[in-house]
Tab-separated table of C-alpha atoms in Angstrom:
chain	number	residue	atom	x	y	z
A	3	UNK	CA	-31.488	25.544	11.078
A	4	UNK	CA	-31.124	28.655	8.655
A	5	UNK	CA	-28.900	28.440	5.500
A	6	UNK	CA	-25.566	29.645	5.604
A	7	UNK	CA	-24.242	32.298	3.224
A	8	UNK	CA	-22.159	30.942	0.701
A	9	UNK	CA	-19.184	33.036	-1.230
A	10	UNK	CA	-18.159	32.129	-4.640
A	11	UNK	CA	-15.020	34.977	-5.215
A	12	UNK	CA	-13.775	35.592	-8.540
A	13	UNK	CA	-9.955	36.339	-7.581
A	14	UNK	CA	-7.982	35.331	-4.745
A	15	UNK	CA	-7.781	39.015	-2.998
A	16	UNK	CA	-11.501	38.659	-2.941
A	17	UNK	CA	-11.315	35.411	-1.414
A	18	UNK	CA	-9.023	36.720	1.146
A	19	UNK	CA	-10.827	39.751	2.155
A	20	UNK	CA	-14.068	37.774	2.371
A	21	UNK	CA	-11.250	35.495	4.886
A	22	UNK	CA	-10.694	38.432	7.033
A	23	UNK	CA	-14.341	38.891	7.615
A	24	UNK	CA	-16.027	35.863	7.622
A	25	UNK	CA	-14.948	32.511	9.250
A	26	UNK	CA	-15.513	30.527	6.563
A	27	UNK	CA	-15.614	26.689	5.742
A	28	UNK	CA	-13.432	26.506	2.647
A	29	UNK	CA	-14.474	24.391	-0.051
A	30	UNK	CA	-12.410	23.742	-3.480
A	31	UNK	CA	-13.052	20.186	-4.999
A	32	UNK	CA	-16.011	18.937	-2.654
A	33	UNK	CA	-15.387	15.855	-3.198
A	34	UNK	CA	-14.909	15.293	0.998
A	35	UNK	CA	-17.092	17.982	2.069
A	36	UNK	CA	-20.349	17.306	-0.186
A	37	UNK	CA	-19.909	13.557	1.456
A	38	UNK	CA	-19.712	14.403	4.721
A	39	UNK	CA	-22.120	17.337	4.404
A	40	UNK	CA	-25.026	15.528	2.449
A	41	UNK	CA	-28.461	14.340	3.841
A	42	UNK	CA	-30.265	12.671	0.910
A	43	UNK	CA	-32.075	13.293	-2.439
A	44	UNK	CA	-33.108	16.652	-3.251
A	45	UNK	CA	-32.276	17.936	0.122
A	46	UNK	CA	-29.283	20.390	0.315
A	47	UNK	CA	-25.883	19.792	2.084
A	48	UNK	CA	-26.350	21.602	5.594
A	49	UNK	CA	-23.150	22.973	6.222
A	50	UNK	CA	-22.408	24.617	9.950
A	51	UNK	CA	-20.861	28.174	9.173
A	52	UNK	CA	-20.193	30.318	5.968
A	53	UNK	CA	-19.107	28.551	2.752
A	54	UNK	CA	-16.690	29.660	0.527
A	55	UNK	CA	-15.955	28.235	-3.088
A	56	UNK	CA	-12.941	28.704	-4.470
A	57	UNK	CA	-12.879	26.059	-7.212
A	58	UNK	CA	-12.314	27.983	-9.762
A	59	UNK	CA	-9.958	30.717	-8.645
A	60	UNK	CA	-7.529	31.010	-11.604
A	61	UNK	CA	-4.566	32.084	-9.232
A	62	UNK	CA	-4.614	28.670	-7.446
A	63	UNK	CA	-4.656	26.282	-9.835
A	64	UNK	CA	-1.205	26.896	-11.881
A	65	UNK	CA	1.321	23.840	-11.856
A	66	UNK	CA	4.665	25.657	-12.630
A	67	UNK	CA	8.572	25.186	-11.542
A	68	UNK	CA	10.682	28.121	-9.991
A	69	UNK	CA	13.745	28.224	-8.218
A	70	UNK	CA	14.076	24.809	-8.253
A	71	UNK	CA	10.964	23.693	-6.680
A	72	UNK	CA	7.612	23.009	-8.145
A	73	UNK	CA	4.625	25.104	-7.169
A	74	UNK	CA	1.370	23.766	-6.783
A	75	UNK	CA	-1.852	26.010	-6.948
A	76	UNK	CA	-4.006	24.627	-3.973
A	77	UNK	CA	-7.139	24.318	-6.208
A	78	UNK	CA	-5.304	22.001	-8.489
A	79	UNK	CA	-6.712	18.720	-9.538
A	80	UNK	CA	-5.631	15.317	-8.829
A	81	UNK	CA	-5.491	14.846	-12.826
A	82	UNK	CA	-3.927	17.709	-13.293
A	83	UNK	CA	-1.393	16.947	-10.634
A	84	UNK	CA	-1.024	13.428	-12.695
A	85	UNK	CA	-0.783	14.260	-15.916
A	86	UNK	CA	2.021	17.413	-15.108
A	87	UNK	CA	5.537	16.393	-15.660
A	88	UNK	CA	7.097	19.725	-14.030
A	89	UNK	CA	4.993	17.475	-10.795
A	90	UNK	CA	7.685	15.274	-9.145
A	91	UNK	CA	7.443	11.575	-9.886
A	92	UNK	CA	6.287	9.985	-6.123
A	93	UNK	CA	3.307	12.906	-6.042
A	94	UNK	CA	2.093	11.814	-9.675
A	95	UNK	CA	1.817	8.034	-8.755
A	96	UNK	CA	0.039	8.595	-5.856
A	97	UNK	CA	-2.660	11.623	-7.825
A	98	UNK	CA	-2.744	9.140	-10.639
A	99	UNK	CA	-4.604	6.267	-8.362
A	100	UNK	CA	-6.773	8.451	-6.325
A	101	UNK	CA	-10.382	7.217	-6.688
A	102	UNK	CA	-11.526	6.956	-10.190
A	103	UNK	CA	-11.383	9.056	-13.109
A	104	UNK	CA	-14.286	11.764	-12.374
A	105	UNK	CA	-13.002	12.019	-8.684
A	106	UNK	CA	-9.456	12.917	-9.824
A	107	UNK	CA	-11.250	15.269	-11.778
A	108	UNK	CA	-12.401	17.019	-8.602
A	109	UNK	CA	-10.483	16.426	-5.591
A	110	UNK	CA	-7.606	19.123	-5.205
A	111	UNK	CA	-4.297	18.661	-3.385
A	112	UNK	CA	-5.196	21.671	-0.611
A	113	UNK	CA	-8.542	19.500	0.701
A	114	UNK	CA	-6.285	16.265	0.244
A	115	UNK	CA	-4.501	18.308	2.811
A	116	UNK	CA	-6.966	20.153	4.929
A	117	UNK	CA	-8.695	17.117	4.847
A	118	UNK	CA	-6.210	15.226	7.342
A	119	UNK	CA	-6.801	12.041	6.715
A	120	UNK	CA	-4.643	9.610	7.651
A	121	UNK	CA	-5.253	7.402	4.604
A	122	UNK	CA	-4.910	10.619	2.469
A	123	UNK	CA	-3.269	9.621	-0.987
A	124	UNK	CA	-0.891	12.715	-1.015
A	125	UNK	CA	0.205	13.462	1.809
A	126	UNK	CA	3.331	10.153	1.895
A	127	UNK	CA	5.250	11.537	-1.088
A	128	UNK	CA	4.134	15.236	0.257
A	129	UNK	CA	6.668	14.155	3.179
A	130	UNK	CA	8.921	12.367	1.882
A	131	UNK	CA	9.732	15.427	-0.387
A	132	UNK	CA	9.714	17.922	2.388
A	133	UNK	CA	7.116	19.701	0.851
A	134	UNK	CA	5.748	22.934	2.375
A	135	UNK	CA	2.285	24.536	1.983
A	136	UNK	CA	2.489	28.536	1.299
A	137	UNK	CA	-0.897	29.928	3.699
A	138	UNK	CA	-2.114	33.362	2.668
A	139	UNK	CA	-4.658	35.859	4.726
A	140	UNK	CA	-5.682	39.037	3.587
A	141	UNK	CA	-2.285	40.757	5.708
A	142	UNK	CA	-0.161	37.731	6.184
A	143	UNK	CA	2.126	35.355	4.094
A	144	UNK	CA	3.579	32.300	5.562
A	145	UNK	CA	4.930	28.181	4.577
A	146	UNK	CA	5.113	25.309	6.856
A	147	UNK	CA	6.309	21.895	5.907
A	148	UNK	CA	3.245	19.638	5.384
A	149	UNK	CA	4.062	17.666	8.386
A	150	UNK	CA	3.802	19.906	10.465
A	151	UNK	CA	0.673	21.798	8.927
A	152	UNK	CA	-1.148	18.345	9.695
A	153	UNK	CA	-1.008	18.035	13.250
A	154	UNK	CA	-2.856	14.942	13.737
A	155	UNK	CA	-6.174	12.975	12.660
A	156	UNK	CA	-8.663	15.693	11.247
A	157	UNK	CA	-6.401	18.594	12.789
A	158	UNK	CA	-4.408	20.969	10.788
A	159	UNK	CA	-2.648	24.283	11.501
A	160	UNK	CA	-4.786	26.403	9.619
A	161	UNK	CA	-6.174	29.771	11.439
A	162	UNK	CA	-9.368	31.801	10.769
A	163	UNK	CA	-8.663	33.649	7.915
A	164	UNK	CA	-6.250	31.747	6.452
A	165	UNK	CA	-6.067	29.385	3.219
A	166	UNK	CA	-3.852	27.115	1.932
A	167	UNK	CA	-2.907	28.811	-1.676
A	168	UNK	CA	-0.229	26.431	-3.181
A	169	UNK	CA	2.176	23.612	-2.229
A	170	UNK	CA	5.866	23.446	-2.831
A	171	UNK	CA	7.505	20.817	-3.721
A	172	UNK	CA	11.764	20.893	-4.086
A	173	UNK	CA	12.550	19.108	-6.872
A	174	UNK	CA	15.422	16.817	-5.080
A	175	UNK	CA	13.793	13.991	-7.852
A	176	UNK	CA	17.414	13.939	-9.811
A	177	UNK	CA	18.678	13.629	-6.870
A	178	UNK	CA	17.376	9.913	-6.179
A	179	UNK	CA	18.639	6.921	-8.310
A	180	UNK	CA	16.034	4.650	-6.716
A	181	UNK	CA	12.142	5.327	-6.520
A	182	UNK	CA	9.451	3.404	-4.971
A	183	UNK	CA	6.080	3.779	-4.487
A	184	UNK	CA	3.198	1.143	-3.608
A	185	UNK	CA	-0.285	1.482	-2.405
A	186	UNK	CA	-2.301	-1.987	-1.305
A	187	UNK	CA	-5.578	-1.368	-2.036
A	188	UNK	CA	-9.020	-3.311	-2.360
A	189	UNK	CA	-9.032	-2.890	-6.093
A	190	UNK	CA	-7.214	-0.760	-8.573
A	191	UNK	CA	-9.681	2.136	-8.548
A	192	UNK	CA	-11.836	3.699	-5.945
A	193	UNK	CA	-9.358	2.394	-3.204
A	194	UNK	CA	-8.624	3.576	0.053
A	195	UNK	CA	-5.726	2.992	1.136
A	196	UNK	CA	-4.932	0.089	3.508
A	197	UNK	CA	-1.080	1.280	3.419
A	198	UNK	CA	0.769	3.095	1.316
A	199	UNK	CA	5.042	3.189	0.917
A	200	UNK	CA	6.805	6.175	-0.570
A	201	UNK	CA	10.752	5.626	-0.413
A	202	UNK	CA	13.871	6.722	-2.526
A	203	UNK	CA	17.769	6.621	-2.369
A	204	UNK	CA	20.603	8.252	-3.733
A	205	UNK	CA	24.036	6.934	-4.064
A	206	UNK	CA	27.567	8.090	-3.422
A	207	UNK	CA	28.563	9.199	-6.830
A	208	UNK	CA	30.140	6.011	-8.539
A	209	UNK	CA	30.119	4.574	-4.818
A	210	UNK	CA	28.156	2.583	-2.681
A	211	UNK	CA	27.413	4.274	0.519
A	212	UNK	CA	23.793	5.743	0.658
A	213	UNK	CA	23.837	9.407	0.460
A	214	UNK	CA	20.359	10.120	1.359
A	215	UNK	CA	17.328	7.613	1.948
A	216	UNK	CA	13.772	8.603	3.069
A	217	UNK	CA	10.968	6.164	3.572
A	218	UNK	CA	7.215	7.722	4.638
A	219	UNK	CA	4.164	5.295	4.911
A	220	UNK	CA	-0.073	6.123	5.047
A	221	UNK	CA	-2.746	4.903	6.951
A	222	UNK	CA	0.096	3.243	9.356
A	223	UNK	CA	-1.147	5.872	12.250
A	224	UNK	CA	-2.842	8.928	13.365
A	225	UNK	CA	-1.081	10.830	10.282
A	226	UNK	CA	1.699	10.072	7.970
A	227	UNK	CA	4.871	8.303	9.099
A	228	UNK	CA	8.342	9.400	8.400
A	229	UNK	CA	11.520	9.780	10.787
A	230	UNK	CA	15.008	11.377	9.702
A	231	UNK	CA	16.064	8.887	12.870
A	232	UNK	CA	15.535	5.918	11.177
A	233	UNK	CA	16.344	7.230	7.679
A	234	UNK	CA	19.788	7.892	9.056
A	235	UNK	CA	20.634	4.585	10.318
A	236	UNK	CA	21.988	3.699	6.602
A	237	UNK	CA	22.620	7.035	5.526
A	238	UNK	CA	26.356	7.346	5.603
A	239	UNK	CA	26.872	3.486	5.233
A	240	UNK	CA	26.943	0.534	2.863
A	241	UNK	CA	24.061	-1.407	2.624
A	242	UNK	CA	24.091	-4.796	4.119
A	243	UNK	CA	21.225	-6.905	4.688
A	244	UNK	CA	21.902	-6.353	8.807
A	245	UNK	CA	21.449	-2.519	8.455
A	246	UNK	CA	18.088	-3.553	6.271
A	247	UNK	CA	16.466	-5.283	9.072
A	248	UNK	CA	17.950	-2.358	11.304
A	249	UNK	CA	15.839	0.187	9.395
A	250	UNK	CA	12.858	-2.139	9.070
A	251	UNK	CA	12.719	-2.478	12.486
A	252	UNK	CA	13.188	0.808	13.246
A	253	UNK	CA	10.781	2.407	10.638
A	254	UNK	CA	8.238	-0.413	13.071
A	255	UNK	CA	8.997	0.901	16.054
A	256	UNK	CA	7.576	4.887	14.646
A	257	UNK	CA	4.379	3.702	13.026
A	258	UNK	CA	1.421	2.709	15.293
A	259	UNK	CA	-1.730	0.665	13.026
A	260	UNK	CA	-4.667	0.418	14.538
A	261	UNK	CA	-6.903	-1.996	12.436
A	262	UNK	CA	-5.055	-4.611	11.514
A	263	UNK	CA	-1.798	-3.653	12.558
A	264	UNK	CA	0.299	-7.029	11.862
A	265	UNK	CA	-0.663	-6.782	8.312
A	266	UNK	CA	0.234	-2.983	8.241
A	267	UNK	CA	3.388	-3.581	10.278
A	268	UNK	CA	4.245	-6.519	7.665
A	269	UNK	CA	3.811	-4.355	4.756
A	270	UNK	CA	6.045	-1.852	5.528
A	271	UNK	CA	9.079	-4.007	6.296
A	272	UNK	CA	9.179	-6.304	3.237
A	273	UNK	CA	8.733	-2.833	1.348
A	274	UNK	CA	11.670	-1.597	3.260
A	275	UNK	CA	13.456	-5.207	2.550
A	276	UNK	CA	12.536	-4.968	-0.713
A	277	UNK	CA	13.452	-1.320	-1.845
A	278	UNK	CA	16.925	-1.309	-0.295
A	279	UNK	CA	18.090	-4.815	-1.510
A	280	UNK	CA	17.081	-4.380	-4.444
A	281	UNK	CA	18.510	-0.570	-4.992
A	282	UNK	CA	21.733	-2.426	-3.518
A	283	UNK	CA	21.247	-5.096	-6.408
A	284	UNK	CA	20.969	-2.636	-9.219
A	285	UNK	CA	23.779	-0.692	-8.166
A	286	UNK	CA	26.695	-3.450	-8.187
A	287	UNK	CA	25.082	-4.825	-11.570
A	288	UNK	CA	25.002	-1.006	-13.114
A	289	UNK	CA	21.289	-1.446	-13.215
A	290	UNK	CA	19.834	2.058	-13.827
A	291	UNK	CA	16.403	1.967	-13.842
A	292	UNK	CA	14.525	3.756	-11.381
A	293	UNK	CA	11.510	2.476	-10.673
A	294	UNK	CA	11.442	-0.259	-7.897
A	295	UNK	CA	8.489	-2.458	-7.893
A	296	UNK	CA	7.084	-4.417	-5.739
A	297	UNK	CA	7.510	-8.623	-6.042
A	298	UNK	CA	4.900	-8.654	-8.027
A	299	UNK	CA	5.867	-5.930	-10.208
A	300	UNK	CA	2.566	-4.720	-10.770
A	301	UNK	CA	2.601	-1.011	-12.282
A	302	UNK	CA	-1.148	0.896	-12.850
A	303	UNK	CA	-2.092	1.268	-16.760
A	304	UNK	CA	-1.935	4.794	-17.366
A	305	UNK	CA	0.538	5.564	-14.117
A	306	UNK	CA	3.300	7.995	-15.286
A	307	UNK	CA	6.636	6.695	-15.511
A	308	UNK	CA	9.811	7.779	-14.344
A	309	UNK	CA	11.292	10.527	-16.155
B	189	UNK	CA	-29.303	31.917	0.997
B	190	UNK	CA	-30.446	32.149	-2.860
B	191	UNK	CA	-27.628	33.401	-5.503
B	192	UNK	CA	-28.589	33.548	-9.503
B	193	UNK	CA	-26.057	30.977	-10.860
B	194	UNK	CA	-25.378	31.207	-14.830
B	195	UNK	CA	-23.857	28.280	-16.929
B	196	UNK	CA	-23.666	27.281	-20.654
B	197	UNK	CA	-25.350	23.606	-20.269
B	198	UNK	CA	-25.100	21.500	-23.768
B	199	UNK	CA	-24.028	24.142	-25.264
B	200	UNK	CA	-26.963	26.638	-24.352
B	201	UNK	CA	-26.825	29.384	-21.633
B	202	UNK	CA	-28.731	28.990	-19.053
B	203	UNK	CA	-29.094	30.549	-15.337
B	204	UNK	CA	-31.010	29.552	-11.925
B	205	UNK	CA	-31.410	30.970	-9.097
B	206	UNK	CA	-31.254	28.936	-6.107
B	207	UNK	CA	-29.263	27.648	-2.784
B	208	UNK	CA	-25.254	27.616	-4.562
B	209	UNK	CA	-24.551	24.772	-2.141
B	210	UNK	CA	-27.419	22.582	-3.507
B	211	UNK	CA	-25.996	19.410	-5.690
B	212	UNK	CA	-25.489	20.296	-8.739
B	213	UNK	CA	-26.789	16.515	-9.513
B	214	UNK	CA	-30.360	17.792	-8.343
B	215	UNK	CA	-30.274	21.235	-9.851
B	216	UNK	CA	-29.553	18.908	-13.002
B	217	UNK	CA	-32.070	16.624	-12.481
B	218	UNK	CA	-35.074	18.648	-10.823
B	219	UNK	CA	-34.719	22.508	-12.434
B	220	UNK	CA	-33.090	20.888	-15.842
B	221	UNK	CA	-34.915	17.768	-16.231
B	222	UNK	CA	-32.433	16.377	-17.533
B	223	UNK	CA	-33.104	12.662	-15.824
B	224	UNK	CA	-30.403	10.817	-17.741
B	225	UNK	CA	-27.772	11.980	-15.000
B	226	UNK	CA	-28.487	9.386	-12.130
B	227	UNK	CA	-28.492	9.049	-8.768
B	228	UNK	CA	-27.107	5.957	-7.155
B	229	UNK	CA	-24.323	6.366	-4.401
B	230	UNK	CA	-24.315	9.607	-3.765
B	231	UNK	CA	-20.627	10.101	-2.714
B	232	UNK	CA	-19.017	10.376	-5.880
B	233	UNK	CA	-18.049	6.100	-6.098
B	234	UNK	CA	-20.455	4.850	-8.655
B	235	UNK	CA	-20.013	7.077	-11.487
B	236	UNK	CA	-24.076	6.748	-12.726
B	237	UNK	CA	-24.499	10.762	-12.309
B	238	UNK	CA	-21.355	11.379	-14.851
B	239	UNK	CA	-21.007	14.411	-16.586
B	240	UNK	CA	-18.434	16.870	-18.147
B	241	UNK	CA	-17.212	20.149	-16.544
B	242	UNK	CA	-15.595	21.985	-18.992
B	243	UNK	CA	-14.806	18.950	-20.389
B	244	UNK	CA	-13.441	16.961	-17.640
B	245	UNK	CA	-15.752	14.198	-16.061
B	246	UNK	CA	-16.722	14.801	-13.040
B	247	UNK	CA	-19.535	13.564	-10.776
B	248	UNK	CA	-22.354	16.135	-10.354
B	249	UNK	CA	-22.869	14.734	-6.826
B	250	UNK	CA	-20.121	15.949	-5.062
B	251	UNK	CA	-19.962	19.276	-6.642
B	252	UNK	CA	-22.299	22.451	-5.301
B	253	UNK	CA	-24.310	24.456	-8.129
B	254	UNK	CA	-22.081	27.293	-6.862
B	255	UNK	CA	-18.721	25.604	-8.477
B	256	UNK	CA	-20.499	25.911	-11.795
B	257	UNK	CA	-20.596	29.542	-11.908
B	258	UNK	CA	-19.207	30.374	-15.573
B	259	UNK	CA	-18.543	26.901	-16.280
B	260	UNK	CA	-19.363	24.461	-19.360
B	261	UNK	CA	-21.562	21.407	-18.523
B	262	UNK	CA	-22.820	18.813	-20.338
B	263	UNK	CA	-25.063	16.048	-19.514
B	264	UNK	CA	-25.657	12.543	-21.567
B	265	UNK	CA	-28.543	14.250	-23.213
B	266	UNK	CA	-26.345	17.105	-24.921
B	267	UNK	CA	-23.223	14.373	-25.541
B	268	UNK	CA	-25.951	11.813	-27.092
B	269	UNK	CA	-26.817	14.320	-29.265
B	270	UNK	CA	-23.039	14.892	-31.025
B	271	UNK	CA	-22.290	12.615	-33.777
B	272	UNK	CA	-19.397	10.927	-31.324
B	273	UNK	CA	-22.235	10.665	-28.147
B	274	UNK	CA	-24.326	9.225	-30.871
B	275	UNK	CA	-21.571	6.855	-31.670
B	276	UNK	CA	-21.052	5.800	-28.783
B	277	UNK	CA	-24.824	4.796	-27.694
B	278	UNK	CA	-25.559	2.596	-31.280
B	279	UNK	CA	-22.334	0.537	-30.199
B	280	UNK	CA	-23.515	0.199	-26.475
B	281	UNK	CA	-26.669	-0.475	-28.794
B	282	UNK	CA	-25.743	-2.876	-30.915
B	283	UNK	CA	-22.564	-4.254	-28.749
B	284	UNK	CA	-25.129	-5.686	-25.757
B	285	UNK	CA	-23.863	-3.465	-23.457
B	286	UNK	CA	-26.979	-2.645	-21.643
B	287	UNK	CA	-28.996	-5.045	-19.238
B	288	UNK	CA	-31.084	-2.901	-16.743
B	289	UNK	CA	-29.621	0.159	-17.895
B	290	UNK	CA	-29.114	2.609	-14.906
B	291	UNK	CA	-25.171	2.784	-14.919
B	292	UNK	CA	-25.273	3.387	-18.956
B	293	UNK	CA	-25.797	7.228	-19.343
B	294	UNK	CA	-22.502	7.416	-16.768
B	295	UNK	CA	-20.728	4.764	-18.717
B	296	UNK	CA	-21.770	6.496	-22.331
B	297	UNK	CA	-20.344	9.897	-20.427
B	298	UNK	CA	-16.952	7.830	-19.348
B	299	UNK	CA	-16.681	6.100	-22.681
B	300	UNK	CA	-17.012	9.148	-24.817
B	301	UNK	CA	-14.436	11.173	-22.661
B	302	UNK	CA	-11.806	8.450	-22.886
B	303	UNK	CA	-12.372	8.132	-26.985
B	304	UNK	CA	-11.821	12.017	-26.593
B	305	UNK	CA	-8.609	11.937	-25.179
B	306	UNK	CA	-7.551	8.752	-26.819
B	307	UNK	CA	-9.203	7.527	-30.187
B	308	UNK	CA	-7.604	4.206	-30.081
B	309	UNK	CA	-7.483	2.904	-26.559
B	310	UNK	CA	-6.610	-0.542	-25.392
B	311	UNK	CA	-8.390	-2.904	-22.978
B	312	UNK	CA	-6.754	-1.478	-20.263
B	313	UNK	CA	-6.984	1.782	-20.878
B	314	UNK	CA	-10.770	1.218	-21.332
B	315	UNK	CA	-10.529	-0.596	-18.079
B	316	UNK	CA	-9.206	2.238	-16.348
B	317	UNK	CA	-11.669	5.067	-18.224
B	318	UNK	CA	-14.856	3.350	-16.638
B	319	UNK	CA	-12.800	2.133	-13.383
B	320	UNK	CA	-14.990	4.832	-11.902
B	321	UNK	CA	-18.189	3.515	-13.242
B	322	UNK	CA	-20.086	0.549	-11.522
B	323	UNK	CA	-22.054	-1.884	-13.104
B	324	UNK	CA	-24.117	-4.472	-11.130
B	325	UNK	CA	-25.164	-6.603	-14.232
B	326	UNK	CA	-23.142	-6.859	-16.998
B	327	UNK	CA	-19.825	-8.047	-15.534
B	328	UNK	CA	-18.339	-5.181	-17.760
B	329	UNK	CA	-17.179	-7.221	-21.305
B	330	UNK	CA	-19.857	-6.552	-23.263
B	331	UNK	CA	-19.582	-2.510	-21.705
B	332	UNK	CA	-15.329	-2.718	-23.126
B	333	UNK	CA	-16.480	-4.782	-26.691
B	334	UNK	CA	-19.009	-1.628	-27.194
B	335	UNK	CA	-16.612	0.731	-26.743
B	336	UNK	CA	-13.943	-0.804	-28.778
B	337	UNK	CA	-16.882	-1.257	-31.314
B	338	UNK	CA	-17.327	2.551	-30.892
B	339	UNK	CA	-13.809	3.055	-31.109
B	340	UNK	CA	-13.861	1.443	-34.527
B	341	UNK	CA	-16.912	2.908	-36.315
B	342	UNK	CA	-15.861	6.108	-35.237
B	343	UNK	CA	-12.651	6.257	-35.898
B	344	UNK	CA	-12.553	9.366	-38.421
B	345	UNK	CA	-15.238	10.835	-35.749
B	346	UNK	CA	-12.457	11.099	-32.421
B	347	UNK	CA	-9.549	11.544	-34.282
B	348	UNK	CA	-10.833	14.544	-35.712
């Protein structure tokens, strides 16, 4: 097989121009593509079509806030996301626990989304926070919720000529009273998620009625799971043991884990019970600490604190 | 398809004409003789090939040569030629951090990268800093101790 063409554009415009003429594999960090296309020591990786390297495009490596939303450039690495205080807490948690140091300096947010793995670390928080991807081609620009953009296992809604340029996350964090993020992995670093649960909750001002509740889980189906119908069970009501059970069971109904299904189902149920009961306990006690741990109180050293 | 790619390697301007999709790991070893860059797992998990790209630790088994265009690279060879790098290497030798030695170049890069950012790390900071570097001999304890030794001995160096 012949070696394919490799483009290294210097600007975003140049990149979009190349994409309008040649349908390329877009390579950002390389942490997925260089592994899936590798052959052996000293032998070059083999790609089936042209490749465009966008790792160093300055336009898509910026993180900034605008209009109450956090804009994260497509080629921003996990380290840059984990370290940046502008980025919402759930996403920083996920980014800070991806792989290990060196991998976090390569892996990018757009790559994590485009890889469309059900075990990807960033989609959980991105679904939870109603994040969108900004997509551009030479002629057009469009936006789509991450939850629609990831169609299913390894399939994304990206047409030839298009590339992800930004991930936009609404900054609703201040609207949450309590937050939760828990990744079950076999070790603290270099762990692929066994199951990860992200949650957030807001009470009505000074009251005990739930104004907003959100829950998403990864590695529990062919893509990240979240359902507004499940969350609506408790929104507008006071938290009670019966309602917690109802939410846990309803969430169980929307997930479809393949391997170790009972473990994954039970972990989700327990996380939901823990978070909702602890949120209610803290509210009643006037405890304003935002971050709710699992029972073992496990917290990764170096991971960002809640603002 | 070949392209000429230029970058800074250990402070020197270099360029190479090669397939830009070649792994940076192969280029550093085969074309530039940087044999301190070790190949372990080939998929970014073991940290044996760790280098610094623009001051950030990365694994060149995951990086195509083309991504290095116009960037700055430091390998363990370049790092150990600096006073800070030498401090780490000496601390590893004196602290008994080395058994078979295969992971050590990557560990030195990780230790250097950690101490540059955090000159006074706790045990947890150190373990987190080398969490992507696998060692199958030492059980890590003497590596952690040696990094603490490097932090102590090089106090003035790191805080510069």
